[in-house]
């Protein structure tokens, strides 16, 4: 019985690692997201009018979302590609900021991003402010480490019955 549990645990671990790498997106060649870095990029404030909304796969993410939402914003002299986050998590922002609406954004960019790309920390539309990332730039939709809702969250069938969540 002891060997069965060890083999079962090893099998589950292999499946979890394989599934995690299958769902993870490539990102910009960085191993971790910006929230886990000690040095944070400067936050800049930009204002402009939304000229287009794009929803689809994002090549610049380190997250696991299958599709991301972007606003193309005309800021006077330049057009920027504003990365919001997973479309399901930012649906309220997309509704509040249709094409033609003026917005103000607190955002950042890294050296590996194209010069016209920014990631939104917060978006202000009229008198409403949508906070998308906290002060450490961690997305508001991201569960904390070990607090996810996946198979390893410890709240599945058998929790506290002696056979769930622990090997």
PDB file of C-alpha atoms in Angstrom:
ATOM      1  CA  UNK A   1       0.000   0.000   0.000  1.00  0.00           C
ATOM      2  CA  UNK A   2       2.875   2.353   0.801  1.00  0.00           C
ATOM      3  CA  UNK A   3       4.425   1.937  -2.639  1.00  0.00           C
ATOM      4  CA  UNK A   4       1.048   2.531  -4.279  1.00  0.00           C
ATOM      5  CA  UNK A   5       0.716   5.902  -2.533  1.00  0.00           C
ATOM      6  CA  UNK A   6       4.242   6.893  -3.544  1.00  0.00           C
ATOM      7  CA  UNK A   7       3.634   5.951  -7.149  1.00  0.00           C
ATOM      8  CA  UNK A   8       0.254   7.665  -7.154  1.00  0.00           C
ATOM      9  CA  UNK A   9       1.813  10.826  -5.710  1.00  0.00           C
ATOM     10  CA  UNK A  10       4.562  10.746  -8.322  1.00  0.00           C
ATOM     11  CA  UNK A  11       2.022  10.250 -11.105  1.00  0.00           C
ATOM     12  CA  UNK A  12      -0.109  13.152  -9.913  1.00  0.00           C
ATOM     13  CA  UNK A  13       2.970  15.358  -9.636  1.00  0.00           C
ATOM     14  CA  UNK A  14       3.990  14.555 -13.216  1.00  0.00           C
ATOM     15  CA  UNK A  15       0.487  15.341 -14.491  1.00  0.00           C
ATOM     16  CA  UNK A  16       0.349  18.651 -12.588  1.00  0.00           C
ATOM     17  CA  UNK A  17       3.751  19.770 -13.889  1.00  0.00           C
ATOM     18  CA  UNK A  18       2.879  18.793 -17.463  1.00  0.00           C
ATOM     19  CA  UNK A  19      -0.508  20.489 -17.305  1.00  0.00           C
ATOM     20  CA  UNK A  20       0.986  23.654 -15.786  1.00  0.00           C
ATOM     21  CA  UNK A  21       3.524  24.013 -18.553  1.00  0.00           C
ATOM     22  CA  UNK A  22       0.868  23.331 -21.172  1.00  0.00           C
ATOM     23  CA  UNK A  23      -1.353  26.142 -19.899  1.00  0.00           C
ATOM     24  CA  UNK A  24       1.440  28.633 -19.213  1.00  0.00           C
ATOM     25  CA  UNK A  25       2.086  31.195 -21.883  1.00  0.00           C
ATOM     26  CA  UNK A  26       5.548  32.030 -23.113  1.00  0.00           C
ATOM     27  CA  UNK A  27       5.735  35.643 -21.978  1.00  0.00           C
ATOM     28  CA  UNK A  28       8.489  38.004 -23.083  1.00  0.00           C
ATOM     29  CA  UNK A  29      11.310  35.615 -22.304  1.00  0.00           C
ATOM     30  CA  UNK A  30      11.153  36.301 -18.577  1.00  0.00           C
ATOM     31  CA  UNK A  31      10.862  33.445 -16.109  1.00  0.00           C
ATOM     32  CA  UNK A  32       8.629  35.283 -13.627  1.00  0.00           C
ATOM     33  CA  UNK A  33       6.072  38.037 -13.627  1.00  0.00           C
ATOM     34  CA  UNK A  34       6.806  41.621 -12.616  1.00  0.00           C
ATOM     35  CA  UNK A  35       5.143  41.235  -9.191  1.00  0.00           C
ATOM     36  CA  UNK A  36       7.835  38.793  -8.063  1.00  0.00           C
ATOM     37  CA  UNK A  37      10.755  41.054  -8.935  1.00  0.00           C
ATOM     38  CA  UNK A  38      12.427  43.220  -6.349  1.00  0.00           C
ATOM     39  CA  UNK A  39      12.925  46.164  -8.701  1.00  0.00           C
ATOM     40  CA  UNK A  40       9.687  47.540 -10.104  1.00  0.00           C
ATOM     41  CA  UNK A  41       9.396  49.677 -13.245  1.00  0.00           C
ATOM     42  CA  UNK A  42       8.263  53.285 -12.885  1.00  0.00           C
ATOM     43  CA  UNK A  43       4.535  53.998 -13.065  1.00  0.00           C
ATOM     44  CA  UNK A  44       3.541  56.587 -15.660  1.00  0.00           C
ATOM     45  CA  UNK A  45       0.215  58.341 -16.181  1.00  0.00           C
ATOM     46  CA  UNK A  46      -1.185  58.489 -19.715  1.00  0.00           C
ATOM     47  CA  UNK A  47      -4.418  59.983 -21.035  1.00  0.00           C
ATOM     48  CA  UNK A  48      -6.144  59.521 -24.339  1.00  0.00           C
ATOM     49  CA  UNK A  49      -9.079  58.170 -26.286  1.00  0.00           C
ATOM     50  CA  UNK A  50      -9.774  54.498 -26.921  1.00  0.00           C
ATOM     51  CA  UNK A  51      -9.568  53.827 -30.677  1.00  0.00           C
ATOM     52  CA  UNK A  52      -9.872  50.027 -30.643  1.00  0.00           C
ATOM     53  CA  UNK A  53     -10.486  47.052 -28.347  1.00  0.00           C
ATOM     54  CA  UNK A  54      -8.603  43.802 -28.974  1.00  0.00           C
ATOM     55  CA  UNK A  55      -9.373  40.484 -27.315  1.00  0.00           C
ATOM     56  CA  UNK A  56      -7.249  37.467 -28.107  1.00  0.00           C
ATOM     57  CA  UNK A  57      -4.049  35.586 -27.317  1.00  0.00           C
ATOM     58  CA  UNK A  58      -1.317  37.789 -25.848  1.00  0.00           C
ATOM     59  CA  UNK A  59       2.313  37.026 -26.641  1.00  0.00           C
ATOM     60  CA  UNK A  60       3.618  39.267 -23.853  1.00  0.00           C
ATOM     61  CA  UNK A  61       2.061  37.590 -20.821  1.00  0.00           C
ATOM     62  CA  UNK A  62       3.629  35.405 -18.175  1.00  0.00           C
ATOM     63  CA  UNK A  63       0.173  34.375 -16.956  1.00  0.00           C
ATOM     64  CA  UNK A  64      -2.030  31.411 -17.773  1.00  0.00           C
ATOM     65  CA  UNK A  65      -5.020  33.122 -19.353  1.00  0.00           C
ATOM     66  CA  UNK A  66      -5.916  31.912 -22.830  1.00  0.00           C
ATOM     67  CA  UNK A  67      -6.973  35.362 -24.018  1.00  0.00           C
ATOM     68  CA  UNK A  68      -6.188  38.871 -22.973  1.00  0.00           C
ATOM     69  CA  UNK A  69      -7.841  42.250 -23.414  1.00  0.00           C
ATOM     70  CA  UNK A  70      -6.044  45.248 -24.882  1.00  0.00           C
ATOM     71  CA  UNK A  71      -7.139  48.814 -25.486  1.00  0.00           C
ATOM     72  CA  UNK A  72      -5.514  50.764 -28.295  1.00  0.00           C
ATOM     73  CA  UNK A  73      -5.319  54.330 -26.984  1.00  0.00           C
ATOM     74  CA  UNK A  74      -4.432  57.512 -28.884  1.00  0.00           C
ATOM     75  CA  UNK A  75      -2.468  59.727 -26.471  1.00  0.00           C
ATOM     76  CA  UNK A  76      -1.996  62.881 -28.498  1.00  0.00           C
ATOM     77  CA  UNK A  77       1.279  62.222 -30.303  1.00  0.00           C
ATOM     78  CA  UNK A  78       1.407  58.420 -30.095  1.00  0.00           C
ATOM     79  CA  UNK A  79      -0.756  55.311 -30.089  1.00  0.00           C
ATOM     80  CA  UNK A  80      -0.241  52.807 -27.291  1.00  0.00           C
ATOM     81  CA  UNK A  81      -1.251  49.173 -26.860  1.00  0.00           C
ATOM     82  CA  UNK A  82      -2.574  48.983 -23.304  1.00  0.00           C
ATOM     83  CA  UNK A  83      -2.500  45.479 -21.821  1.00  0.00           C
ATOM     84  CA  UNK A  84      -5.338  45.107 -19.321  1.00  0.00           C
ATOM     85  CA  UNK A  85      -5.384  41.414 -18.389  1.00  0.00           C
ATOM     86  CA  UNK A  86      -7.554  38.336 -18.979  1.00  0.00           C
ATOM     87  CA  UNK A  87     -10.749  39.379 -20.733  1.00  0.00           C
ATOM     88  CA  UNK A  88     -12.970  37.713 -18.128  1.00  0.00           C
ATOM     89  CA  UNK A  89     -11.224  39.574 -15.283  1.00  0.00           C
ATOM     90  CA  UNK A  90     -11.428  43.011 -16.938  1.00  0.00           C
ATOM     91  CA  UNK A  91     -14.924  42.827 -18.421  1.00  0.00           C
ATOM     92  CA  UNK A  92     -16.080  45.855 -16.366  1.00  0.00           C
ATOM     93  CA  UNK A  93     -13.259  47.989 -17.772  1.00  0.00           C
ATOM     94  CA  UNK A  94     -14.102  46.943 -21.319  1.00  0.00           C
ATOM     95  CA  UNK A  95     -17.768  47.899 -20.801  1.00  0.00           C
ATOM     96  CA  UNK A  96     -16.859  51.273 -19.286  1.00  0.00           C
ATOM     97  CA  UNK A  97     -14.264  52.159 -21.952  1.00  0.00           C
ATOM     98  CA  UNK A  98     -15.786  51.662 -25.407  1.00  0.00           C
ATOM     99  CA  UNK A  99     -14.223  53.079 -28.556  1.00  0.00           C
ATOM    100  CA  UNK A 100     -14.202  56.887 -28.423  1.00  0.00           C
ATOM    101  CA  UNK A 101     -14.168  57.153 -24.612  1.00  0.00           C
ATOM    102  CA  UNK A 102     -11.405  59.180 -22.936  1.00  0.00           C
ATOM    103  CA  UNK A 103      -9.459  57.367 -20.244  1.00  0.00           C
ATOM    104  CA  UNK A 104      -6.558  58.005 -17.879  1.00  0.00           C
ATOM    105  CA  UNK A 105      -4.189  55.151 -17.151  1.00  0.00           C
ATOM    106  CA  UNK A 106      -1.523  54.501 -14.557  1.00  0.00           C
ATOM    107  CA  UNK A 107       0.704  51.930 -16.191  1.00  0.00           C
ATOM    108  CA  UNK A 108       4.189  50.591 -16.655  1.00  0.00           C
ATOM    109  CA  UNK A 109       6.370  48.911 -19.210  1.00  0.00           C
ATOM    110  CA  UNK A 110       9.528  46.821 -19.158  1.00  0.00           C
ATOM    111  CA  UNK A 111      12.529  46.972 -21.452  1.00  0.00           C
ATOM    112  CA  UNK A 112      11.480  43.743 -23.155  1.00  0.00           C
ATOM    113  CA  UNK A 113       8.147  45.188 -24.270  1.00  0.00           C
ATOM    114  CA  UNK A 114       7.682  47.079 -27.536  1.00  0.00           C
ATOM    115  CA  UNK A 115       7.992  50.852 -27.115  1.00  0.00           C
ATOM    116  CA  UNK A 116       4.263  51.384 -27.683  1.00  0.00           C
ATOM    117  CA  UNK A 117       3.120  48.747 -25.134  1.00  0.00           C
ATOM    118  CA  UNK A 118       2.099  49.413 -21.531  1.00  0.00           C
ATOM    119  CA  UNK A 119       0.497  47.308 -18.799  1.00  0.00           C
ATOM    120  CA  UNK A 120      -2.349  48.969 -16.910  1.00  0.00           C
ATOM    121  CA  UNK A 121      -2.104  49.255 -13.134  1.00  0.00           C
ATOM    122  CA  UNK A 122      -5.348  51.231 -12.981  1.00  0.00           C
ATOM    123  CA  UNK A 123      -7.751  52.731 -15.492  1.00  0.00           C
ATOM    124  CA  UNK A 124      -9.904  55.783 -14.806  1.00  0.00           C
ATOM    125  CA  UNK A 125     -13.023  56.289 -16.920  1.00  0.00           C
ATOM    126  CA  UNK A 126     -14.998  59.418 -16.055  1.00  0.00           C
ATOM    127  CA  UNK A 127     -15.290  59.245 -12.244  1.00  0.00           C
ATOM    128  CA  UNK A 128     -14.726  55.469 -11.922  1.00  0.00           C
ATOM    129  CA  UNK A 129     -11.290  54.007 -11.226  1.00  0.00           C
ATOM    130  CA  UNK A 130     -10.632  50.330 -11.950  1.00  0.00           C
ATOM    131  CA  UNK A 131      -7.647  48.987  -9.998  1.00  0.00           C
ATOM    132  CA  UNK A 132      -6.132  46.093 -11.933  1.00  0.00           C
ATOM    133  CA  UNK A 133      -2.871  45.644  -9.988  1.00  0.00           C
ATOM    134  CA  UNK A 134      -1.875  46.405  -6.416  1.00  0.00           C
ATOM    135  CA  UNK A 135       1.179  48.431  -5.337  1.00  0.00           C
ATOM    136  CA  UNK A 136       3.482  45.437  -5.876  1.00  0.00           C
ATOM    137  CA  UNK A 137       1.992  45.192  -9.420  1.00  0.00           C
ATOM    138  CA  UNK A 138       0.329  41.858  -8.614  1.00  0.00           C
ATOM    139  CA  UNK A 139      -2.876  41.423 -10.645  1.00  0.00           C
ATOM    140  CA  UNK A 140      -6.074  41.641  -8.611  1.00  0.00           C
ATOM    141  CA  UNK A 141      -7.373  38.465 -10.286  1.00  0.00           C
ATOM    142  CA  UNK A 142      -4.318  36.392  -9.304  1.00  0.00           C
ATOM    143  CA  UNK A 143      -4.712  34.082  -6.330  1.00  0.00           C
ATOM    144  CA  UNK A 144      -1.838  34.132  -3.880  1.00  0.00           C
ATOM    145  CA  UNK A 145       0.783  31.407  -3.923  1.00  0.00           C
ATOM    146  CA  UNK A 146      -0.807  28.228  -2.612  1.00  0.00           C
ATOM    147  CA  UNK A 147      -4.265  29.779  -2.483  1.00  0.00           C
ATOM    148  CA  UNK A 148      -5.444  28.875  -5.966  1.00  0.00           C
ATOM    149  CA  UNK A 149      -8.633  27.043  -6.769  1.00  0.00           C
ATOM    150  CA  UNK A 150      -6.934  24.163  -8.535  1.00  0.00           C
ATOM    151  CA  UNK A 151      -6.430  20.527  -7.646  1.00  0.00           C
ATOM    152  CA  UNK A 152      -3.915  21.377  -4.921  1.00  0.00           C
ATOM    153  CA  UNK A 153      -6.028  23.921  -3.047  1.00  0.00           C
ATOM    154  CA  UNK A 154      -6.843  21.415  -0.299  1.00  0.00           C
ATOM    155  CA  UNK A 155     -10.588  21.949  -0.397  1.00  0.00           C
ATOM    156  CA  UNK A 156     -11.605  19.093  -2.646  1.00  0.00           C
ATOM    157  CA  UNK A 157     -13.507  15.888  -1.846  1.00  0.00           C
ATOM    158  CA  UNK A 158     -12.191  14.241   1.281  1.00  0.00           C
ATOM    159  CA  UNK A 159     -10.985  17.456   2.908  1.00  0.00           C
ATOM    160  CA  UNK A 160     -10.520  16.800   6.636  1.00  0.00           C
ATOM    161  CA  UNK A 161     -11.689  13.206   6.305  1.00  0.00           C
ATOM    162  CA  UNK A 162      -8.245  11.705   6.472  1.00  0.00           C
ATOM    163  CA  UNK A 163      -7.732  11.054   2.768  1.00  0.00           C
ATOM    164  CA  UNK A 164      -7.791  14.388   0.957  1.00  0.00           C
ATOM    165  CA  UNK A 165      -5.040  16.860   0.213  1.00  0.00           C
ATOM    166  CA  UNK A 166      -2.204  15.030   1.950  1.00  0.00           C
ATOM    167  CA  UNK A 167       0.006  12.118   0.887  1.00  0.00           C
TER     168      UNK A 167
END
